[in-house]
Coordinates of C-alpha atoms in Angstrom, one line a residue:
M1 CA 111.9 100.5 116.2
K2 CA 110.1 101.0 119.3
N3 CA 110.8 104.0 122.0
S4 CA 113.1 102.2 124.7
M5 CA 112.1 104.8 126.9
Q6 CA 108.3 104.0 126.0
K7 CA 105.8 103.1 129.0
N8 CA 105.2 99.2 128.6
N9 CA 101.2 98.3 129.2
K10 CA 101.5 95.3 128.8
Y11 CA 99.7 93.0 130.9
L12 CA 99.0 89.4 131.1
A13 CA 96.3 87.2 133.2
L14 CA 95.2 84.1 133.2
T15 CA 92.4 82.0 135.4
I16 CA 92.0 78.0 136.4
G17 CA 88.7 76.1 136.3
P18 CA 86.9 74.1 136.7
I19 CA 86.8 75.1 140.4
Y20 CA 83.3 75.1 141.3
R21 CA 82.3 72.5 139.0
T22 CA 85.1 70.6 140.5
I23 CA 83.8 70.8 144.5
N24 CA 80.4 69.8 143.9
S25 CA 81.2 67.2 141.9
S26 CA 83.4 65.8 145.3
Q27 CA 81.2 62.8 147.2
R28 CA 82.8 63.4 150.3
T29 CA 83.7 66.6 152.2
R30 CA 87.8 65.5 152.7
M31 CA 87.3 65.8 147.8
T32 CA 85.6 69.2 148.9
W33 CA 88.2 70.4 150.7
G34 CA 90.7 69.0 148.1
A35 CA 89.6 70.0 144.8
S36 CA 90.0 73.3 146.4
F37 CA 93.3 73.3 148.1
L38 CA 93.7 71.4 144.5
F39 CA 93.8 74.9 142.6
S40 CA 95.2 76.8 144.9
F41 CA 97.9 75.1 145.1
L42 CA 98.3 74.9 140.8
I43 CA 98.0 78.8 141.7
R44 CA 101.0 79.0 143.4
E45 CA 103.3 76.2 142.3
L46 CA 102.0 78.2 138.9
T47 CA 102.8 81.5 140.5
K48 CA 107.1 79.8 141.4
L49 CA 107.5 78.4 138.1
L50 CA 107.3 82.2 136.4
K51 CA 109.0 83.8 139.1
T52 CA 111.8 81.4 139.6
G53 CA 112.2 78.5 137.1
M54 CA 111.2 75.4 139.7
L55 CA 108.4 73.6 141.1
L56 CA 108.7 72.1 144.3
D57 CA 110.9 69.8 143.4
K58 CA 113.6 72.2 142.5
V59 CA 114.2 70.5 139.1
P60 CA 114.6 74.0 137.3
H61 CA 113.0 75.0 134.3
P62 CA 114.6 77.9 132.6
G63 CA 112.1 78.7 129.5
C64 CA 109.2 78.9 131.9
K65 CA 110.9 81.7 134.1
I66 CA 109.3 85.5 132.9
A67 CA 110.5 88.7 132.4
G68 CA 107.6 90.3 133.5
T69 CA 106.7 91.2 137.1
I70 CA 104.1 89.2 138.6
L71 CA 101.7 91.4 140.5
I72 CA 98.5 89.5 142.1
P73 CA 99.5 86.9 144.1
Y74 CA 102.0 88.7 146.5
A75 CA 105.2 86.7 144.6
E76 CA 107.5 87.8 147.5
G77 CA 108.7 84.8 149.3
I78 CA 106.5 82.5 147.8
E79 CA 109.5 79.6 147.1
N80 CA 109.1 79.0 151.4
D81 CA 105.5 79.3 151.3
Q82 CA 103.4 76.7 154.2
C83 CA 100.8 75.7 154.8
I84 CA 98.7 75.9 158.4
A85 CA 96.3 74.1 159.0
G86 CA 95.4 72.8 155.6
E87 CA 94.1 76.2 153.6
G88 CA 94.1 77.2 149.7
K89 CA 95.1 80.7 149.4
Y90 CA 96.2 81.9 146.4
P91 CA 92.9 82.9 144.2
D92 CA 92.0 81.4 141.0
R93 CA 93.4 84.6 139.0
I94 CA 97.1 85.9 138.4
L95 CA 98.1 89.6 137.3
I96 CA 101.5 89.8 135.1
H97 CA 102.8 93.4 134.3
S98 CA 104.4 91.6 131.2
E99 CA 107.0 91.2 129.1
E100 CA 108.1 90.8 125.5
G101 CA 108.3 86.3 125.4
D102 CA 106.1 85.7 128.3
F103 CA 102.9 84.9 126.8
E104 CA 104.7 81.9 125.6
K105 CA 106.6 81.1 128.7
V106 CA 103.1 80.9 130.2
Q107 CA 102.1 77.9 127.9
K108 CA 105.2 76.4 128.7
A109 CA 104.4 76.4 132.9
I110 CA 101.4 75.0 132.3
E111 CA 102.5 71.7 130.4
V112 CA 105.0 71.4 132.8
L113 CA 102.8 72.0 136.0
I114 CA 100.3 69.6 134.4
G115 CA 103.1 66.7 133.8
F116 CA 104.4 67.1 137.4
L117 CA 100.7 66.7 139.0
A118 CA 99.8 63.7 136.7
G119 CA 103.2 62.1 137.7
K120 CA 102.4 62.9 141.8
I121 CA 98.9 61.0 141.3
A122 CA 100.1 58.2 139.0
D123 CA 102.8 57.9 142.2
H124 CA 100.2 57.8 145.1
L125 CA 97.3 55.4 142.9
N126 CA 99.8 53.1 142.5
V127 CA 99.7 53.6 138.5
G128 CA 103.1 54.7 137.4
K129 CA 101.8 53.1 134.3
E130 CA 99.4 55.1 133.2
V131 CA 100.8 58.4 133.5
V132 CA 100.7 59.9 130.3
Q133 CA 96.7 58.9 130.4
I134 CA 96.6 61.1 133.6
E135 CA 98.3 63.8 131.7
K136 CA 96.3 63.8 128.9
D137 CA 93.1 63.7 131.8
L138 CA 94.2 66.5 133.0
T139 CA 95.3 68.2 130.5
D140 CA 91.5 68.0 129.0
Y141 CA 89.8 68.3 132.1
L142 CA 91.7 71.2 133.7
Q143 CA 90.8 75.1 132.1
F144 CA 93.6 77.3 132.1
Y145 CA 92.6 80.9 130.1
F146 CA 95.1 83.8 130.4
I147 CA 94.9 86.9 127.5
E148 CA 97.7 89.3 127.2
K149 CA 97.0 92.9 126.0
E150 CA 97.9 96.5 126.1
V151 CA 96.1 98.3 128.5
G152 CA 95.7 102.9 127.4
E153 CA 97.1 105.1 130.4
K154 CA 93.4 105.3 131.4
E155 CA 92.3 102.0 131.4
N156 CA 92.1 99.9 134.8
A157 CA 94.6 96.8 133.6
L158 CA 93.4 94.8 136.5
L159 CA 89.9 94.8 135.9
S160 CA 90.2 95.3 131.8
L161 CA 91.4 91.9 131.9
Y162 CA 89.5 90.5 134.0
G163 CA 86.5 91.5 132.3
D164 CA 88.4 89.1 129.4
L165 CA 89.4 86.1 131.2
D166 CA 85.6 86.4 133.0
V167 CA 83.8 86.2 129.1
L168 CA 86.5 83.6 128.7
E169 CA 85.1 81.4 131.4
L170 CA 81.5 81.9 129.3
R171 CA 82.6 80.5 126.7
S172 CA 84.4 76.8 128.0
N173 CA 83.4 73.9 127.3
Y174 CA 83.6 71.0 130.1
L175 CA 83.8 68.0 129.9
A176 CA 82.0 65.3 131.7
Y177 CA 81.6 64.7 135.1
D178 CA 83.6 60.7 135.4
S179 CA 83.4 59.0 138.6
K180 CA 86.9 57.2 136.6
N181 CA 88.5 60.0 136.5
Y182 CA 92.0 59.5 137.5
L183 CA 92.0 63.3 139.5
F184 CA 88.6 62.9 141.2
R185 CA 90.0 59.4 142.3
Y186 CA 93.9 60.5 143.8
L187 CA 91.2 63.3 145.3
F188 CA 89.1 60.3 147.4
Y189 CA 92.4 58.8 148.6
L190 CA 94.2 62.3 149.2
S191 CA 94.9 62.1 152.6
I192 CA 94.8 58.0 152.8
R193 CA 97.5 56.4 152.4
R194 CA 99.5 52.6 151.9
K195 CA 101.7 51.3 155.0
D196 CA 104.8 51.3 152.9
K197 CA 104.1 54.8 151.6
E198 CA 104.1 58.4 151.9
Y199 CA 101.4 60.8 152.0
S200 CA 99.8 62.0 148.9
L201 CA 101.8 64.8 147.2
L202 CA 99.1 67.8 148.1
A203 CA 98.4 66.3 151.9
K204 CA 101.7 66.7 153.0
E205 CA 102.0 69.9 151.4
A206 CA 98.2 71.2 152.8
F207 CA 99.8 69.3 156.7
P208 CA 103.3 70.1 156.5
D209 CA 103.7 69.8 160.2
K210 CA 101.0 66.9 161.1
K211 CA 101.5 64.1 161.8
N212 CA 98.0 63.0 160.0
K213 CA 97.6 64.3 157.2
R214 CA 94.4 64.5 156.9
F215 CA 91.5 66.9 156.4
R216 CA 88.9 66.5 159.6
S217 CA 85.2 65.4 158.7
L218 CA 81.8 67.3 159.6
I219 CA 81.7 65.1 162.7
E220 CA 84.8 65.9 164.1
I221 CA 84.9 70.1 163.1
S222 CA 81.2 70.1 164.4
T223 CA 82.6 68.4 168.3
A224 CA 85.9 70.1 167.9
G225 CA 85.6 71.7 171.0
F226 CA 85.7 68.4 173.0
S227 CA 89.6 68.7 172.5
A228 CA 89.5 71.5 174.6
I229 CA 88.3 69.5 177.6
K230 CA 90.2 66.1 177.5
K231 CA 92.5 66.1 174.4
E232 CA 94.2 62.6 174.7
K233 CA 90.7 61.0 174.6
Y234 CA 89.2 63.2 172.0
D235 CA 92.7 62.3 169.8
E236 CA 92.6 59.0 170.0
L237 CA 88.7 58.6 169.1
I238 CA 89.9 60.7 166.5
Y239 CA 92.9 57.5 165.3
D240 CA 90.1 54.6 166.1
C241 CA 87.2 55.4 163.9
F242 CA 88.8 57.6 161.7
I243 CA 93.1 57.7 160.7
R244 CA 93.2 53.7 161.9
P245 CA 90.8 52.5 159.4
A246 CA 92.2 54.5 156.4
E247 CA 95.4 53.5 156.6
K248 CA 95.0 50.5 153.9
D249 CA 97.3 47.7 152.6
D250 CA 98.4 47.6 149.5
L251 CA 95.5 44.5 148.1
N252 CA 93.0 46.6 150.0
F253 CA 94.0 50.0 148.8
L254 CA 94.3 49.0 145.1
S255 CA 90.9 47.0 145.6
S256 CA 89.3 49.3 146.2
F257 CA 90.4 51.9 143.6
R258 CA 90.3 49.0 141.3
K259 CA 85.8 48.4 142.1
D260 CA 84.5 50.1 144.1
P261 CA 86.5 53.7 144.0
F262 CA 84.5 55.8 146.4
N263 CA 83.5 53.2 149.1
D264 CA 80.9 54.4 151.5
D265 CA 82.8 55.1 155.1
D266 CA 80.0 57.1 156.5
E267 CA 79.2 54.2 159.2
W268 CA 82.4 55.6 160.7
Q269 CA 81.0 58.6 161.7
D270 CA 78.2 56.3 163.9
I271 CA 80.5 54.8 165.7
F272 CA 82.4 57.9 166.3
I273 CA 78.9 59.4 168.0
S274 CA 78.1 56.4 169.5
K275 CA 81.9 55.8 171.4
L276 CA 82.0 59.8 172.3
K277 CA 78.7 59.6 173.7
K278 CA 80.3 57.2 176.5
I279 CA 83.6 58.8 177.6
P280 CA 82.2 60.2 180.9
E281 CA 84.1 63.6 180.6
F282 CA 82.1 63.6 177.5
S283 CA 78.2 62.1 177.6
D284 CA 77.0 65.1 180.4
R285 CA 78.1 67.9 176.6
Y286 CA 77.3 66.2 174.7
K287 CA 74.1 68.5 172.7
K288 CA 72.6 68.7 170.2
T289 CA 74.6 71.2 168.9
H290 CA 77.3 69.0 168.5
Q291 CA 75.5 66.8 165.7
Y292 CA 75.4 70.5 163.4
F293 CA 77.8 72.5 161.5
A294 CA 78.0 75.9 159.7
V295 CA 79.8 76.2 156.2
I296 CA 81.0 80.4 155.6
Y297 CA 81.5 82.1 152.9
A298 CA 82.6 85.8 153.2
D299 CA 83.9 87.9 150.6
G300 CA 85.1 92.1 150.6
D301 CA 82.6 94.3 149.7
N302 CA 83.8 97.7 148.2
I303 CA 86.6 96.0 147.0
G304 CA 86.6 96.8 143.6
Q305 CA 85.8 100.3 144.3
T306 CA 89.3 100.1 145.9
L307 CA 91.1 98.2 142.8
G308 CA 89.3 100.7 140.4
K309 CA 91.5 103.7 142.5
I310 CA 94.7 101.4 143.0
G311 CA 94.9 101.3 138.8
N312 CA 97.5 100.6 137.0
D313 CA 100.1 101.7 139.9
D314 CA 102.6 98.3 140.4
E315 CA 103.7 99.2 143.7
K316 CA 100.6 99.8 145.3
L317 CA 98.6 96.8 143.7
K318 CA 101.2 94.6 145.3
V319 CA 101.1 96.5 148.5
F320 CA 97.2 95.7 148.1
S321 CA 98.4 91.8 147.5
K322 CA 100.7 91.6 149.9
K323 CA 97.8 92.9 152.7
L324 CA 95.5 90.4 151.8
L325 CA 97.7 87.9 152.0
D326 CA 98.5 88.4 155.9
F327 CA 94.9 88.8 156.4
D328 CA 94.5 85.6 155.2
S329 CA 97.1 84.4 157.2
E330 CA 95.9 85.6 160.4
V331 CA 92.3 84.0 159.7
V332 CA 93.6 81.1 158.8
T333 CA 95.0 80.3 162.2
T334 CA 91.6 81.9 163.5
I335 CA 89.7 79.4 162.0
N336 CA 92.1 76.6 163.1
N337 CA 91.9 77.8 166.8
Y338 CA 88.2 77.9 167.0
G339 CA 87.8 74.2 165.7
G340 CA 86.8 75.3 162.6
A341 CA 88.4 73.6 158.9
P342 CA 89.7 75.8 156.3
V343 CA 88.9 75.1 152.9
Y344 CA 90.0 78.3 150.9
I345 CA 90.6 81.4 152.4
G346 CA 92.8 83.3 149.4
G347 CA 91.9 87.5 149.0
E348 CA 89.5 88.6 150.3
D349 CA 87.2 84.9 150.0
I350 CA 86.5 83.0 153.0
F351 CA 85.1 79.6 152.7
A352 CA 85.6 77.4 155.4
F353 CA 83.2 74.3 158.2
V354 CA 83.0 75.7 161.3
P355 CA 81.4 73.7 164.8
L356 CA 78.5 76.1 165.8
A357 CA 80.3 76.8 169.2
S358 CA 83.6 75.8 170.0
I359 CA 86.1 76.4 173.7
E360 CA 88.7 78.2 172.9
D361 CA 91.4 79.8 175.8
D362 CA 89.4 77.6 178.2
T363 CA 86.9 80.4 176.9
H364 CA 83.8 78.9 175.0
V365 CA 83.5 81.0 171.9
T366 CA 80.1 81.0 169.0
I367 CA 80.2 81.4 165.6
F368 CA 79.7 84.8 166.0
N369 CA 82.5 85.2 167.8
L370 CA 84.6 83.8 165.2
T371 CA 82.5 86.3 162.3
N372 CA 83.8 89.0 165.0
S373 CA 87.9 88.3 165.0
I374 CA 87.2 87.7 161.1
D375 CA 85.7 91.4 160.9
D376 CA 88.5 92.6 163.5
A377 CA 91.6 91.1 162.0
F378 CA 89.6 92.3 158.2
G379 CA 89.8 96.1 159.8
R380 CA 93.6 96.1 160.9
Y381 CA 94.8 95.3 157.3
F382 CA 91.6 97.5 155.0
T383 CA 91.6 100.3 158.1
Q384 CA 90.2 104.0 157.5
E385 CA 92.9 105.4 157.2
Y386 CA 94.0 103.1 154.2
A387 CA 90.6 104.1 152.7
D388 CA 90.9 107.6 153.3
S389 CA 94.3 107.2 151.5
L390 CA 92.8 105.9 148.4
G391 CA 89.2 108.0 148.6
V392 CA 87.1 105.2 148.7
I393 CA 84.7 104.2 151.5
R394 CA 86.3 101.6 154.1
P395 CA 86.0 97.5 152.5
T396 CA 83.9 95.5 154.5
L397 CA 83.8 92.2 154.9
S398 CA 80.2 90.7 154.3
F399 CA 79.4 86.7 155.4
G400 CA 76.7 83.7 153.8
I401 CA 76.4 81.1 157.3
A402 CA 74.3 77.9 156.4
I403 CA 73.9 75.3 159.2
A404 CA 72.8 72.3 158.9
Y405 CA 72.7 68.5 160.9
F406 CA 76.6 66.8 160.1
R407 CA 74.4 64.7 157.8
N408 CA 72.5 67.0 155.4
P409 CA 73.9 66.8 152.0
L410 CA 77.0 69.1 152.0
S411 CA 76.6 70.5 148.6
E412 CA 73.1 71.8 149.3
T413 CA 74.7 73.2 152.5
M414 CA 77.0 75.2 150.9
E415 CA 74.6 75.9 148.4
M416 CA 72.4 78.0 150.5
A417 CA 75.9 79.5 152.1
H418 CA 76.9 81.1 149.0
D419 CA 73.1 82.0 148.3
L420 CA 73.0 83.7 151.2
L421 CA 76.7 85.4 151.1
G422 CA 75.0 86.7 147.5
K423 CA 72.2 88.0 150.0
A424 CA 74.2 89.8 152.7
K425 CA 76.2 92.0 149.5
K426 CA 72.7 93.3 148.8
V427 CA 72.3 94.5 151.6
D428 CA 71.8 98.2 151.6
G429 CA 75.3 99.2 153.1
K430 CA 76.7 95.5 152.9
N431 CA 78.7 94.5 155.9
A432 CA 76.0 92.0 156.5
I433 CA 75.5 88.8 157.6
E434 CA 72.5 86.0 156.2
L435 CA 71.9 83.0 158.1
I436 CA 69.8 80.1 158.1
L437 CA 70.3 77.0 160.3
E438 CA 67.7 74.5 158.8
E439 CA 67.2 71.1 161.3
H440 CA 67.0 67.7 160.6
S441 CA 63.6 68.0 161.1
G442 CA 63.4 70.0 157.4
Q443 CA 62.3 73.4 160.0
Q444 CA 64.5 76.5 158.9
F445 CA 64.8 80.1 160.4
R446 CA 66.9 82.5 159.2
M447 CA 69.0 86.0 160.6
S448 CA 69.5 88.8 158.4
V449 CA 72.3 91.3 160.5
Q450 CA 73.3 94.7 158.8
K451 CA 77.1 94.9 161.6
G452 CA 77.1 98.2 160.9
K453 CA 74.2 98.6 163.1
E454 CA 77.0 98.6 166.0
N455 CA 74.1 98.5 169.4
S456 CA 71.2 95.4 168.0
Y457 CA 74.6 93.7 166.6
N458 CA 76.5 93.3 170.0
A459 CA 73.5 93.0 171.9
I460 CA 73.1 90.0 169.8
C461 CA 76.3 88.3 169.6
T462 CA 76.8 89.3 173.8
L463 CA 73.3 87.7 174.6
I464 CA 74.1 84.7 172.5
K465 CA 77.0 83.7 174.6
S466 CA 75.8 84.8 177.7
L467 CA 72.9 82.1 177.0
T468 CA 75.5 79.3 175.9
A469 CA 77.7 79.2 178.5
T470 CA 76.9 75.7 179.9
V471 CA 77.2 74.3 176.6
F472 CA 80.5 72.8 176.7
S473 CA 80.2 72.4 180.5
T474 CA 78.5 70.2 183.4
E475 CA 77.4 72.6 185.6
K476 CA 73.8 71.9 185.6
E477 CA 72.1 74.2 183.2
D478 CA 69.4 77.3 185.1
E479 CA 65.5 75.2 184.1
Q480 CA 64.2 78.9 184.1
E481 CA 66.8 80.4 181.4
K482 CA 65.7 77.3 179.0
I483 CA 62.3 77.3 180.1
F484 CA 61.7 81.4 179.6
I485 CA 63.2 81.5 176.2
N486 CA 61.6 78.2 174.7
S487 CA 58.1 80.2 176.1
I488 CA 59.2 83.8 174.6
T489 CA 60.3 82.0 171.1
H490 CA 57.1 80.2 171.1
K491 CA 55.4 83.2 172.0
L492 CA 56.7 84.9 168.7
K493 CA 54.9 82.7 166.4
D494 CA 50.9 84.1 168.1
P495 CA 50.7 86.1 165.2
L496 CA 48.8 88.5 168.4
F497 CA 51.6 88.3 170.5
K498 CA 54.1 89.5 167.4
A499 CA 50.3 92.1 166.3
L500 CA 51.0 93.9 170.2
L501 CA 55.0 93.6 170.8
L502 CA 55.4 95.4 167.2
S503 CA 52.6 98.1 168.3
V504 CA 54.9 98.8 171.0
A505 CA 58.3 98.9 169.8
D506 CA 58.6 102.3 169.2
D507 CA 58.0 103.5 172.6
H508 CA 59.7 102.4 175.7
L509 CA 57.5 102.9 178.1
R510 CA 54.5 100.9 176.2
L511 CA 57.1 97.9 175.7
D512 CA 58.0 97.9 178.9
E513 CA 54.5 98.0 180.0
F514 CA 53.9 94.9 177.3
F515 CA 56.1 93.0 178.7
N516 CA 55.0 93.5 182.9
N517 CA 51.4 91.8 181.2
S518 CA 52.9 89.1 179.2
F519 CA 55.4 87.6 182.3
N520 CA 53.2 88.9 185.0
E521 CA 53.5 85.7 186.9
P522 CA 55.2 86.0 190.5
I523 CA 57.6 83.3 188.9
H524 CA 58.5 85.9 186.0
K525 CA 59.6 89.0 188.9
G526 CA 61.8 86.4 190.6
E527 CA 63.8 83.5 189.2
M528 CA 62.8 84.4 185.6
K529 CA 63.4 88.4 186.0
P530 CA 67.0 88.4 184.4
Y531 CA 66.5 86.5 181.2
I532 CA 62.9 88.8 180.8
D533 CA 65.7 92.2 181.1
Q534 CA 67.6 90.8 178.9
V535 CA 65.5 89.7 176.4
K536 CA 63.5 92.9 176.6
A537 CA 67.0 95.4 176.3
L538 CA 67.6 93.1 172.9
V539 CA 64.2 93.9 171.7
K540 CA 64.5 97.8 172.5
T541 CA 67.7 97.5 170.4
I542 CA 66.8 95.7 167.5
F543 CA 63.6 97.8 167.4
S544 CA 65.8 100.6 167.1
D545 CA 67.9 99.4 164.6
Y546 CA 66.3 98.0 162.6
C547 CA 62.7 99.8 160.5
D548 CA 61.5 97.0 158.5
D549 CA 58.6 94.9 161.0
E550 CA 59.9 91.0 159.0
T551 CA 63.6 92.1 159.6
R552 CA 62.7 92.9 163.3
I553 CA 61.6 89.9 164.3
D554 CA 62.6 87.4 162.0
N555 CA 66.3 89.0 163.8
L556 CA 64.7 88.7 167.5
Y557 CA 63.4 84.8 166.5
S558 CA 66.3 83.8 165.6
T559 CA 68.4 84.9 168.3
L560 CA 66.5 83.5 170.9
R561 CA 66.1 80.1 168.9
L562 CA 69.6 80.2 167.9
I563 CA 69.9 80.2 172.5
D564 CA 67.2 77.8 172.9
F565 CA 68.4 74.8 169.9
M566 CA 72.0 75.3 171.3
H567 CA 70.7 73.8 174.7
K568 CA 68.8 70.8 173.4
N569 CA 69.3 67.4 173.6
P570 CA 70.3 65.0 171.0
K571 CA 67.0 63.5 172.0
D572 CA 65.3 66.4 171.5
E573 CA 65.8 66.3 167.7

């Protein structure tokens, strides 16, 4: 007979998929968001079902309620959870300190959850008679892997079971993508409704407080700052170009569903741009940068070490999970206030579409203000004191940012940003930003910034904000500033200029002489002098913080090139 006082070391871990394959198969921005939100929603509802025995429809399923303790995600109050701005915020894994019989209850809960989703898909697509087939398709497509085992006293349950899940995922067999799959049709029509019907379940859950429950297109995201200039005009334009056309009547809805499930709606983005440029309050402010958006991926640094120290202490693990959930909620608000669109904000992972520049609280802000705000929030939850209490290096965030023309294939931009995040994570000390801007012409420039090098990082952020302050302004731009930034950006392409600059990089007196000799016209000592001094100060901080010549030039060139880019008009493309 088992000793009742013996410590229970049994844990159960679960993962869901195929997340990245579903996202990458999506043919529209809203489908990309919908795929990400779907999996977060499924984890939330599965957690809720295991904890309370009920889904959001409140129908009791007593055979699904487990006796164990859910450690990840943080489950306290989950039955009252609400989204803010369409964000998925639940990770793709569940960790349970399990009890006898929980394994079978998890299996039953998955079956109940899939049946529930199948019914909602059938209802929204008005194909109720095919609900059995939809449930079969979902069972075949969605991949729930879970494992339960006893762990040793000195074994870390989370790291051990998550490692086992990684192995199981590698063995998975993916079904071929089929555009006729009901799930993909549902994702396409997620925010499109027939006039006599409500929005889809996922749209209602994602945007509970919004009248129009939809994920914005890329051109809406890239122009979000205009909403702060004349909100009623901007909202009216959005409604005319994107919301009204999506309100299908029964005939058109079913016709497009049956015959042309992925009907092209790109033409409305062209109409939107054309109309926006004709609105007096917007026309003089419209810049090239408003046709570009950024994909941001971020991930926590030193998280594995932190979890290793927490070990199998359930209470410490709950504290850690709560910190992440609170951080995620704050980040959603931060991105939303900036004008961006959070796609997935779960754990320490961030995935969002954002504009290059925006207006927040009547103040011009850039993408670097956004990353700084996210960093500040992370630092408030994962303090040096918290790290010291565990004896670990303080967790930080690394970012991969890809900036592209709004018509660039979204999957390519996402892949670029994801690859950049991988490079940022390999930087010595991590806590880095890897950024690439790819212009419509195909030209690229990149930055590799270590945020821990505070002098140069702060100088880069300050200069970008200072010299792009007129992006949303109707004030006449300072032509001398534009001319000088454009001039020195071109000079940095000259091998001789670069070689001479690098030769004096570590001697500030010689660097001053170099600038005086390179910019010695009368105008350089007058109207352009403030800009020359600012750039010279930037050179000194970058060259002091970085030893590698290629990184020095890349970061200097890219900072100036980004400033130059944000001043250009669309006709300069």
